[in-house]
Short mmCIF file of C-alpha atoms and ligand atoms in Angstrom, two decimals:
data_model
loop_
_atom_site.label_atom_id
_atom_site.label_comp_id
_atom_site.label_asym_id
_atom_site.label_seq_id
_atom_site.Cartn_x
_atom_site.Cartn_y
_atom_site.Cartn_z
CA UNK K 1 -36.23 -129.83 -94.49
CA UNK K 2 -39.95 -130.17 -94.59
CA UNK K 3 -41.82 -128.76 -91.33
CA UNK K 4 -43.03 -131.31 -88.82
CA UNK K 5 -46.57 -130.78 -87.66
CA UNK K 6 -47.32 -132.62 -84.26
CA UNK K 7 -51.10 -132.81 -84.52
CA UNK K 8 -53.82 -133.09 -81.93
CA UNK K 9 -52.20 -133.35 -78.45
CA UNK K 10 -53.44 -131.62 -75.33
CA UNK K 11 -50.76 -128.70 -75.12
CA UNK K 12 -49.50 -127.56 -71.81
CA UNK K 13 -47.33 -124.60 -73.07
CA UNK K 14 -46.01 -123.30 -69.60
CA UNK K 15 -46.19 -119.67 -71.09
CA UNK K 16 -48.33 -118.24 -68.27
CA UNK K 17 -48.00 -115.47 -65.51
CA UNK K 18 -46.44 -116.67 -62.31
CA UNK K 19 -50.00 -117.28 -60.58
CA UNK K 20 -50.95 -119.54 -63.62
CA UNK K 21 -47.66 -121.00 -64.89
CA UNK K 22 -49.32 -123.71 -67.41
CA UNK K 23 -50.91 -121.01 -69.51
CA UNK K 24 -53.80 -122.08 -71.42
CA UNK K 25 -53.99 -125.77 -71.81
CA UNK K 26 -55.92 -126.82 -74.92
CA UNK K 27 -55.98 -129.25 -77.95
CA UNK K 28 -53.44 -127.63 -80.35
CA UNK K 29 -51.07 -128.64 -83.29
CA UNK K 30 -47.38 -127.58 -83.31
CA UNK K 31 -45.47 -126.77 -86.37
CA UNK K 32 -41.77 -127.10 -86.14
CA UNK K 33 -39.26 -125.68 -88.66
CA UNK K 34 -35.60 -125.97 -88.33
CA UNK K 35 -35.57 -127.29 -84.94
CA UNK K 36 -37.75 -124.50 -83.50
CA UNK K 37 -41.39 -124.00 -82.72
CA UNK K 38 -43.05 -122.03 -85.85
CA UNK K 39 -46.62 -122.11 -84.85
CA UNK K 40 -49.06 -123.21 -82.30
CA UNK K 41 -52.63 -123.46 -82.69
CA UNK K 42 -55.09 -125.12 -85.28
CA UNK K 43 -52.92 -125.68 -88.27
CA UNK K 44 -53.73 -126.78 -91.81
CA UNK K 45 -50.92 -128.75 -92.99
CA UNK K 46 -49.61 -128.23 -96.63
CA UNK K 47 -48.66 -131.10 -98.91
CA UNK K 48 -45.00 -130.19 -98.19
CA UNK K 49 -45.39 -130.89 -94.37
CA UNK K 50 -44.64 -134.04 -92.51
CA UNK K 51 -47.74 -134.82 -90.34
CA UNK K 52 -47.36 -136.96 -87.22
CA UNK K 53 -50.64 -137.47 -85.23
CA UNK K 54 -50.34 -137.40 -81.22
CA UNK K 55 -53.97 -136.82 -80.33
CA UNK K 56 -54.50 -138.55 -77.05
CA UNK K 57 -51.01 -137.60 -75.65
CA UNK K 58 -50.17 -134.55 -73.55
CA UNK K 59 -47.48 -132.50 -75.14
CA UNK K 60 -45.17 -130.49 -72.86
CA UNK K 61 -41.87 -128.62 -73.01
CA UNK K 62 -38.97 -131.15 -72.33
CA UNK K 63 -37.83 -131.18 -68.93
CA UNK K 64 -34.90 -129.06 -67.57
CA UNK K 65 -32.61 -131.03 -65.25
CA UNK K 66 -31.08 -128.64 -63.01
CA UNK K 67 -28.31 -130.32 -61.25
CA UNK K 68 -26.85 -133.70 -62.18
CA UNK K 69 -23.18 -135.27 -62.34
CA UNK K 70 -22.67 -137.34 -65.34
CA UNK K 71 -19.33 -138.43 -64.22
CA UNK K 72 -21.09 -140.26 -61.47
CA UNK K 73 -23.61 -142.33 -63.27
CA UNK K 74 -21.36 -145.31 -63.42
CA UNK K 75 -21.34 -145.41 -59.83
CA UNK K 76 -25.13 -146.22 -59.00
CA UNK K 77 -25.53 -148.61 -56.28
CA UNK K 78 -21.83 -148.18 -55.12
CA UNK K 79 -22.47 -145.45 -52.31
CA UNK K 80 -25.89 -146.57 -50.52
CA UNK K 81 -26.93 -145.78 -46.98
CA UNK K 82 -24.46 -143.12 -46.20
CA UNK K 83 -24.61 -139.50 -45.14
CA UNK K 84 -22.89 -136.53 -47.49
CA UNK K 85 -19.39 -136.35 -45.95
CA UNK K 86 -19.02 -140.24 -45.58
CA UNK K 87 -20.59 -140.57 -48.95
CA UNK K 88 -18.14 -138.13 -50.42
CA UNK K 89 -15.25 -139.22 -48.41
CA UNK K 90 -15.57 -142.99 -48.55
CA UNK K 91 -17.19 -143.69 -51.86
CA UNK K 92 -17.30 -140.85 -54.56
CA UNK K 93 -14.27 -139.16 -54.38
CA UNK K 94 -12.11 -142.38 -54.48
CA UNK K 95 -14.25 -143.47 -57.38
CA UNK K 96 -14.15 -140.09 -59.16
CA UNK K 97 -10.26 -140.16 -58.67
CA UNK K 98 -10.01 -143.38 -60.69
CA UNK K 99 -11.86 -142.36 -63.72
CA UNK K 100 -10.03 -141.97 -67.20
CA UNK K 101 -11.29 -140.56 -70.28
CA UNK K 102 -12.86 -143.96 -71.56
CA UNK K 103 -14.81 -144.58 -68.07
CA UNK K 104 -15.81 -140.90 -68.09
CA UNK K 105 -17.23 -141.06 -71.55
CA UNK K 106 -19.43 -144.40 -70.62
CA UNK K 107 -20.68 -142.64 -67.54
CA UNK K 108 -21.61 -139.37 -69.50
CA UNK K 109 -23.26 -141.55 -72.48
CA UNK K 110 -25.31 -143.48 -69.77
CA UNK K 111 -26.46 -140.29 -68.10
CA UNK K 112 -27.82 -138.77 -71.62
CA UNK K 113 -29.50 -141.89 -72.54
CA UNK K 114 -31.33 -141.97 -69.13
CA UNK K 115 -32.04 -138.28 -69.01
CA UNK K 116 -33.46 -138.40 -72.64
CA UNK K 117 -35.46 -141.44 -72.05
CA UNK K 118 -37.08 -139.71 -69.03
CA UNK K 119 -38.12 -136.58 -71.08
CA UNK K 120 -35.15 -134.25 -69.87
CA UNK K 121 -33.85 -132.14 -72.99
CA UNK K 122 -31.46 -129.69 -71.16
CA UNK K 123 -29.25 -130.25 -68.42
CA UNK K 124 -26.95 -128.51 -65.76
CA UNK K 125 -23.94 -130.68 -65.49
CA UNK K 126 -21.18 -130.54 -62.65
CA UNK K 127 -18.28 -132.75 -63.55
CA UNK K 128 -15.38 -134.05 -61.84
CA UNK K 129 -12.18 -132.48 -61.70
CA UNK K 130 -10.38 -134.29 -64.60
CA UNK K 131 -11.79 -135.57 -67.86
CA UNK K 132 -14.64 -132.97 -68.16
CA UNK K 133 -13.62 -132.24 -71.46
CA UNK K 134 -14.96 -135.87 -72.60
CA UNK K 135 -18.23 -135.25 -70.93
CA UNK K 136 -18.40 -131.95 -72.80
CA UNK K 137 -17.82 -133.76 -75.77
CA UNK K 138 -20.52 -136.21 -75.18
CA UNK K 139 -22.83 -133.17 -74.09
CA UNK K 140 -22.26 -131.52 -77.65
CA UNK K 141 -22.88 -134.55 -79.32
CA UNK K 142 -26.39 -135.25 -77.36
CA UNK K 143 -27.76 -132.10 -78.78
CA UNK K 144 -29.23 -131.31 -75.41
CA UNK K 145 -28.70 -127.67 -74.26
CA UNK K 146 -26.14 -128.29 -71.57
CA UNK K 147 -24.41 -126.23 -68.96
CA UNK K 148 -21.51 -128.03 -67.98
CA UNK K 149 -18.20 -127.25 -65.71
CA UNK K 150 -15.38 -129.44 -64.12
CA UNK K 151 -15.55 -129.13 -60.53
CA UNK K 152 -13.00 -127.16 -58.72
CA UNK K 153 -11.21 -128.75 -55.84
CA UNK K 154 -7.99 -127.45 -54.63
CA UNK K 155 -8.09 -128.03 -50.77
CA UNK K 156 -6.12 -131.01 -50.24
CA UNK K 157 -6.53 -132.92 -46.89
CA UNK K 158 -6.46 -136.42 -45.66
CA UNK K 159 -9.95 -137.13 -46.85
CA UNK K 160 -9.32 -136.14 -50.30
CA UNK K 161 -7.46 -138.62 -52.94
CA UNK K 162 -4.36 -136.91 -54.23
CA UNK K 163 -5.61 -137.41 -57.88
CA UNK K 164 -8.59 -135.28 -57.11
CA UNK K 165 -7.08 -132.16 -56.00
CA UNK K 166 -5.26 -129.45 -58.23
CA UNK K 167 -3.48 -126.15 -57.50
CA UNK K 168 -5.58 -123.17 -57.89
CA UNK K 169 -3.53 -122.29 -61.00
CA UNK K 170 -4.27 -125.68 -62.65
CA UNK K 171 -7.99 -125.32 -61.88
CA UNK K 172 -7.93 -121.77 -63.30
CA UNK K 173 -6.04 -123.25 -66.47
CA UNK K 174 -8.79 -125.80 -66.82
CA UNK K 175 -11.64 -123.16 -66.55
CA UNK K 176 -9.96 -121.19 -69.44
CA UNK K 177 -9.64 -124.17 -71.69
CA UNK K 178 -13.20 -125.51 -71.21
CA UNK K 179 -14.97 -122.39 -71.38
CA UNK K 180 -12.99 -121.39 -74.67
CA UNK K 181 -13.71 -124.65 -75.95
CA UNK K 182 -17.77 -124.12 -75.17
CA UNK K 183 -17.72 -121.13 -76.92
CA UNK K 184 -17.51 -122.41 -80.41
CA UNK K 185 -20.43 -125.08 -79.39
CA UNK K 186 -23.82 -123.92 -80.12
CA UNK K 187 -25.54 -126.04 -77.46
CA UNK K 188 -22.97 -126.15 -74.35
CA UNK K 189 -22.40 -123.49 -72.13
CA UNK K 190 -19.72 -123.28 -69.48
CA UNK K 191 -20.60 -123.01 -65.99
CA UNK K 192 -17.76 -122.31 -63.34
CA UNK K 193 -18.17 -124.96 -60.80
CA UNK K 194 -16.33 -124.86 -57.33
CA UNK K 195 -17.61 -128.07 -55.86
CA UNK K 196 -18.54 -126.94 -52.58
CA UNK K 197 -17.02 -124.33 -49.84
CA UNK K 198 -15.02 -127.31 -48.38
CA UNK K 199 -13.30 -127.85 -51.57
CA UNK K 200 -11.89 -124.74 -52.53
CA UNK K 201 -9.47 -122.20 -51.22
CA UNK K 202 -10.37 -118.57 -50.83
CA UNK K 203 -7.86 -117.66 -53.44
CA UNK K 204 -9.22 -120.09 -55.93
CA UNK K 205 -13.01 -119.22 -55.46
CA UNK K 206 -12.17 -115.59 -55.48
CA UNK K 207 -10.13 -115.86 -58.99
CA UNK K 208 -12.94 -118.39 -60.39
CA UNK K 209 -15.48 -115.68 -59.52
CA UNK K 210 -13.77 -112.94 -61.19
CA UNK K 211 -13.21 -115.13 -64.42
CA UNK K 212 -16.86 -115.77 -64.38
CA UNK K 213 -17.61 -112.04 -64.38
CA UNK K 214 -15.05 -111.25 -67.00
CA UNK K 215 -16.40 -113.68 -69.14
CA UNK K 216 -19.85 -113.21 -68.35
CA UNK K 217 -20.18 -117.18 -67.31
CA UNK K 218 -22.52 -119.01 -65.12
CA UNK K 219 -21.66 -120.40 -61.66
CA UNK K 220 -22.68 -123.70 -60.22
CA UNK K 221 -21.96 -125.20 -56.89
CA UNK K 222 -23.30 -126.92 -53.92
CA UNK K 223 -24.37 -125.18 -50.56
CA UNK K 224 -26.09 -126.12 -47.27
CA UNK K 225 -26.89 -129.59 -48.16
CA UNK K 226 -26.13 -131.56 -44.99
CA UNK K 227 -26.00 -130.50 -41.33
CA UNK K 228 -22.53 -131.59 -40.80
CA UNK K 229 -21.50 -130.00 -44.03
CA UNK K 230 -22.62 -126.70 -42.28
CA UNK K 231 -20.94 -127.54 -39.17
CA UNK K 232 -17.58 -128.15 -40.97
CA UNK K 233 -17.97 -124.88 -42.81
CA UNK K 234 -18.55 -122.78 -39.46
CA UNK K 235 -15.78 -124.64 -37.79
CA UNK K 236 -13.52 -124.05 -40.50
CA UNK K 237 -14.54 -120.67 -41.93
CA UNK K 238 -16.61 -119.19 -38.96
CA UNK K 239 -19.49 -118.50 -41.16
CA UNK K 240 -22.09 -120.18 -43.05
CA UNK K 241 -21.59 -121.30 -46.49
CA UNK K 242 -23.99 -118.79 -48.36
CA UNK K 243 -22.17 -116.11 -46.55
CA UNK K 244 -18.67 -117.08 -47.55
CA UNK K 245 -19.70 -117.51 -51.33
CA UNK K 246 -21.12 -114.09 -51.33
CA UNK K 247 -18.28 -112.72 -49.77
CA UNK K 248 -15.94 -114.51 -52.54
CA UNK K 249 -18.25 -112.87 -55.35
CA UNK K 250 -19.77 -116.17 -56.24
CA UNK K 251 -23.39 -115.41 -56.01
CA UNK K 252 -25.71 -113.31 -58.53
CA UNK K 253 -28.49 -113.96 -60.78
CA UNK K 254 -26.07 -116.32 -62.94
CA UNK K 255 -25.58 -118.67 -59.90
CA UNK K 256 -27.43 -121.63 -59.13
CA UNK K 257 -26.75 -123.47 -55.69
CA UNK K 258 -27.93 -127.10 -55.39
CA UNK K 259 -29.45 -127.99 -52.36
CA UNK K 260 -30.04 -125.14 -49.98
CA UNK K 261 -31.64 -127.05 -47.31
CA UNK K 262 -30.14 -125.64 -44.33
CA UNK K 263 -30.30 -121.85 -44.93
CA UNK K 264 -30.36 -119.42 -42.03
CA UNK K 265 -32.41 -116.35 -42.20
CA UNK K 266 -29.38 -114.05 -43.11
CA UNK K 267 -28.41 -116.75 -45.88
CA UNK K 268 -31.99 -116.64 -47.27
CA UNK K 269 -31.77 -112.69 -47.14
CA UNK K 270 -28.42 -113.04 -49.31
CA UNK K 271 -30.36 -115.16 -51.88
CA UNK K 272 -32.99 -112.57 -52.16
CA UNK K 273 -30.59 -109.52 -52.34
CA UNK K 274 -28.30 -111.07 -54.83
CA UNK K 275 -31.06 -112.83 -57.06
CA UNK K 276 -29.25 -116.24 -56.75
CA UNK K 277 -31.02 -119.40 -57.65
CA UNK K 278 -31.56 -122.59 -56.17
CA UNK K 279 -31.74 -125.97 -57.71
CA UNK K 280 -33.70 -128.36 -55.56
CA UNK K 281 -32.75 -132.22 -55.43
CA UNK K 282 -35.65 -133.63 -53.31
CA UNK K 283 -34.71 -137.53 -53.45
CA UNK K 284 -31.07 -136.83 -52.86
CA UNK K 285 -31.95 -134.79 -49.70
CA UNK K 286 -34.03 -137.67 -48.46
CA UNK K 287 -31.36 -140.39 -49.43
CA UNK K 288 -28.54 -138.84 -47.98
CA UNK K 289 -30.57 -138.06 -44.67
CA UNK K 290 -29.83 -134.37 -45.60
CA UNK K 291 -33.46 -132.78 -44.71
CA UNK K 292 -36.17 -131.12 -46.58
CA UNK K 293 -35.55 -127.61 -48.26
CA UNK K 294 -38.06 -124.84 -47.73
CA UNK K 295 -38.91 -124.68 -51.33
CA UNK K 296 -42.33 -123.04 -50.71
CA UNK K 297 -40.86 -120.34 -48.71
CA UNK K 298 -37.95 -119.74 -51.49
CA UNK K 299 -40.62 -119.49 -53.78
CA UNK K 300 -42.71 -116.85 -51.67
CA UNK K 301 -39.85 -114.76 -51.19
CA UNK K 302 -39.24 -114.76 -55.17
CA UNK K 303 -36.02 -117.14 -55.07
CA UNK K 304 -36.09 -118.83 -58.64
CA UNK K 305 -36.10 -122.81 -58.00
CA UNK K 306 -35.22 -125.50 -60.58
CA UNK K 307 -35.33 -129.27 -59.88
CA UNK K 308 -32.47 -132.07 -60.46
CA UNK K 309 -31.77 -135.52 -59.52
CA UNK K 310 -27.91 -134.76 -58.51
CA UNK K 311 -25.98 -137.94 -58.94
CA UNK K 312 -27.05 -141.36 -59.70
CA UNK K 313 -25.12 -142.95 -56.44
CA UNK K 314 -27.42 -140.58 -54.25
CA UNK K 315 -30.62 -140.98 -55.59
CA UNK K 316 -30.46 -143.68 -57.34
CA UNK K 317 -32.62 -142.44 -60.48
CA UNK K 318 -32.00 -139.70 -63.14
CA UNK K 319 -35.83 -139.13 -63.37
CA UNK K 320 -37.39 -135.56 -63.48
CA UNK K 321 -40.87 -137.17 -63.03
CA UNK K 322 -39.62 -138.71 -59.78
CA UNK K 323 -38.02 -135.41 -58.81
CA UNK K 324 -41.50 -133.34 -59.47
CA UNK K 325 -43.58 -136.05 -57.44
CA UNK K 326 -41.03 -135.94 -54.53
CA UNK K 327 -40.55 -132.14 -54.60
CA UNK K 328 -44.53 -131.91 -54.35
CA UNK K 329 -45.02 -134.53 -51.47
CA UNK K 330 -42.00 -133.01 -49.52
CA UNK K 331 -43.73 -129.44 -49.47
CA UNK K 332 -46.92 -130.80 -48.55
CA UNK K 333 -45.36 -132.53 -45.57
CA UNK K 334 -43.01 -129.59 -44.56
CA UNK K 335 -45.00 -126.29 -45.49
CA UNK K 336 -48.84 -127.80 -45.78
CA UNK K 337 -50.60 -129.31 -48.63
CA UNK K 338 -51.42 -126.50 -51.10
CA UNK K 339 -48.61 -124.20 -50.20
CA UNK K 340 -46.41 -125.10 -52.94
CA UNK K 341 -49.13 -126.54 -55.42
CA UNK K 342 -48.48 -129.43 -58.05
CA UNK K 343 -48.34 -126.83 -60.81
CA UNK K 344 -45.32 -125.12 -59.42
CA UNK K 345 -43.47 -128.39 -59.09
CA UNK K 346 -44.20 -128.65 -62.94
CA UNK K 347 -43.04 -125.18 -63.48
CA UNK K 348 -39.76 -125.89 -61.59
CA UNK K 349 -39.03 -128.92 -63.91
CA UNK K 350 -39.57 -126.77 -66.99
CA UNK K 351 -39.81 -123.11 -67.44
CA UNK K 352 -38.68 -122.28 -64.07
CA UNK K 353 -35.61 -124.65 -64.67
CA UNK K 354 -34.95 -122.72 -67.97
CA UNK K 355 -35.44 -119.41 -65.96
CA UNK K 356 -32.99 -120.60 -63.30
CA UNK K 357 -30.41 -121.59 -65.80
CA UNK K 358 -30.86 -118.26 -67.94
CA UNK K 359 -32.18 -120.22 -70.79
CA UNK K 360 -35.87 -119.22 -70.71
CA UNK K 361 -35.39 -116.95 -73.99
CA UNK K 362 -34.40 -120.51 -75.85
CA UNK K 363 -36.43 -123.21 -74.40
CA UNK K 364 -38.88 -124.16 -71.42
CA UNK K 365 -42.17 -123.21 -72.78
CA UNK K 366 -44.14 -123.97 -75.95
CA UNK K 367 -44.08 -120.71 -77.68
CA UNK K 368 -43.24 -119.55 -81.35
CA UNK K 369 -39.46 -119.12 -81.71
CA UNK K 370 -38.06 -121.24 -78.96
CA UNK K 371 -36.35 -124.53 -79.50
CA UNK K 372 -38.93 -127.50 -80.17
CA UNK K 373 -37.63 -129.60 -77.06
CA UNK K 374 -40.75 -131.39 -76.38
CA UNK K 375 -42.14 -134.45 -74.50
CA UNK K 376 -45.48 -136.39 -75.46
CA UNK K 377 -46.98 -138.10 -72.29
CA UNK K 378 -49.31 -140.94 -72.47
CA UNK K 379 -51.37 -140.61 -69.58
CA UNK K 380 -53.84 -143.19 -70.65
CA UNK K 381 -52.56 -146.26 -68.34
CA UNK K 382 -55.82 -147.30 -66.23
CA UNK K 383 -54.10 -146.35 -63.31
CA UNK K 384 -54.02 -142.70 -64.09
CA UNK K 385 -56.82 -142.45 -66.62
CA UNK K 386 -59.33 -141.05 -64.23
CA UNK K 387 -60.38 -137.67 -64.93
CA UNK K 388 -58.99 -135.00 -62.91
CA UNK K 389 -56.84 -132.09 -63.22
CA UNK K 390 -53.97 -132.64 -66.00
CA UNK K 391 -51.14 -131.15 -63.80
CA UNK K 392 -52.13 -133.50 -60.99
CA UNK K 393 -51.95 -136.39 -63.27
CA UNK K 394 -48.61 -135.24 -64.32
CA UNK K 395 -47.30 -134.52 -61.25
CA UNK K 396 -48.60 -137.25 -58.88
CA UNK K 397 -49.44 -140.21 -61.00
CA UNK K 398 -47.25 -140.41 -64.03
CA UNK K 399 -44.34 -142.51 -64.13
CA UNK K 400 -41.45 -142.98 -66.58
CA UNK K 401 -43.33 -145.15 -68.92
CA UNK K 402 -45.76 -142.13 -69.62
CA UNK K 403 -42.97 -140.62 -71.67
CA UNK K 404 -43.73 -141.86 -75.07
CA UNK K 405 -42.04 -139.53 -77.58
CA UNK K 406 -39.25 -136.99 -77.01
CA UNK K 407 -37.94 -134.35 -79.59
CA UNK K 408 -34.63 -132.29 -78.97
CA UNK K 409 -34.68 -129.51 -81.30
CA UNK K 410 -37.35 -130.87 -83.20
CA UNK K 411 -35.24 -134.19 -83.82
CA UNK K 412 -37.22 -137.41 -82.65
CA UNK K 413 -34.94 -138.93 -79.64
CA UNK K 414 -37.38 -141.23 -78.21
CA UNK K 415 -40.26 -142.91 -80.02
CA UNK K 416 -42.70 -145.22 -78.51
CA UNK K 417 -40.56 -145.17 -75.38
CA UNK K 418 -37.52 -146.26 -77.24
CA UNK K 419 -34.37 -144.21 -77.37
CA UNK K 420 -33.55 -144.02 -81.17
CA UNK K 421 -30.02 -143.92 -82.87
CA UNK K 422 -28.52 -145.76 -79.51
CA UNK K 423 -27.49 -149.36 -79.00
CA UNK K 424 -28.34 -149.43 -75.69
CA UNK K 425 -27.16 -152.96 -74.99
CA UNK K 426 -23.77 -152.26 -76.24
CA UNK K 427 -23.51 -148.93 -74.36
CA UNK K 428 -24.30 -150.94 -71.27
CA UNK K 429 -21.73 -153.58 -71.97
CA UNK K 430 -19.19 -151.00 -72.62
CA UNK K 431 -20.07 -149.36 -69.31
CA UNK K 432 -19.98 -152.50 -67.35
CA UNK K 433 -16.48 -153.10 -68.81
CA UNK K 434 -15.26 -149.61 -68.01
CA UNK K 435 -16.71 -149.82 -64.44
CA UNK K 436 -14.81 -153.18 -63.78
CA UNK K 437 -11.56 -151.24 -65.15
CA UNK K 438 -12.36 -148.41 -62.77
CA UNK K 439 -13.04 -150.33 -59.66
CA UNK K 440 -9.81 -152.28 -60.15
CA UNK K 441 -7.95 -148.77 -60.38
CA UNK K 442 -9.64 -147.75 -57.39
CA UNK K 443 -8.52 -150.88 -55.52
CA UNK K 444 -12.22 -151.37 -54.89
CA UNK K 445 -14.30 -154.52 -55.36
CA UNK K 446 -17.67 -152.96 -55.39
N1 GUN Q 501 -21.12 -131.54 -52.28
C1 GUN Q 501 -19.93 -131.59 -52.72
N2 GUN Q 501 -19.83 -132.62 -53.62
C2 GUN Q 501 -21.02 -133.17 -53.84
C3 GUN Q 501 -21.51 -134.17 -54.95
O1 GUN Q 501 -20.88 -134.80 -55.67
N3 GUN Q 501 -22.91 -134.58 -54.62
C4 GUN Q 501 -23.63 -133.98 -53.66
N4 GUN Q 501 -25.16 -134.36 -53.53
N5 GUN Q 501 -23.08 -132.95 -52.60
C5 GUN Q 501 -21.89 -132.59 -53.06
ZN1 ZN Q 502 -24.54 -132.64 -56.76
#
């Protein structure tokens, strides 16, 4: 394979120190060899190289999507205007319970298409209790670096469909099987994924934590998302969620907690002590009425933060540019303008996300040796072409149509805003048919 040289873009390398996370922004060429970044600078091509001029565009690392549910993408628009617990009980759990392998596949394929089109090239994915092996297959085929797990739910109750709970033993067997499968996949890592404290017995949580330690696996769960959830955790377990997770052995530098909107001082101290990471999902926190997470404070205390859209039915976009902007705007409101500057939001969406997920030695910045997961943004639209700080234009002004080209490990996946190698209309037709079947299995009209 000849090398590919991307020539003449303004490169935002994301390789600087914490106080200057963007690194040196400058016009540069990037050489890609065997899927990796081989050289960054003024490059004189040889006759063997393929050269693509991207002068006038801004080249940045692909987004690292810190928290998403591929299995929920099919449910977009089917669970609006509800707070978290009602959203789960009345809509999401019955819908997830009705998934079969083919509806799961359609949902995962739609997700990958949307993520790639929006410039995300890596993702952490929490799947449903069943059929996660199908999503795993879709993730592996996508080429995106993916951390994925089947969610664990063994606490049955009147609110949880019977098809969506398993015994602790069955959940542990599924962990074994899927984590084994991931070992042979170069781009997919397994994450032990308790759904949230309310879904898992103490026995399963402790056994899952022990399995993660034994096999050096990541852990991914939801915590402290909504006040009603917090009240239920305290009523049932007598403590706050992060205290429970800590006691169960589920926290540490390999753990990421989605949301962390309502943490107490004690819980924040535990996050710091254990090195646990946070995935901020600002749009979902607004839509479910959950609240605004104290991200500026987390960052000030050294708690690493990533960004994610969460599921399509609680957002209803899977767009990292949306989350970057939303995150910056919300911290301006809650912490004050300038307390969490735009560059921090961009960092959380790229290199910071890679750090949270333990992937920073593979991707997340434009550095020699890392995967060539890259996005070329076109900021030339008249609504955003005024001179100004580049990161401000990316964070506050850019919309999804600014994503012009995307490469995953050096392979072009989006060109001129169009997904390559994908019949989008056929996928949408298949997904619509699968949704009809799923709704009929769920006994729902819409
Ligand atoms: N808490 C437990 N499960 C979920 C989920 O699927 N989505 C969100 N946003 N929060 C959760
Ligand atoms: Zn979630």
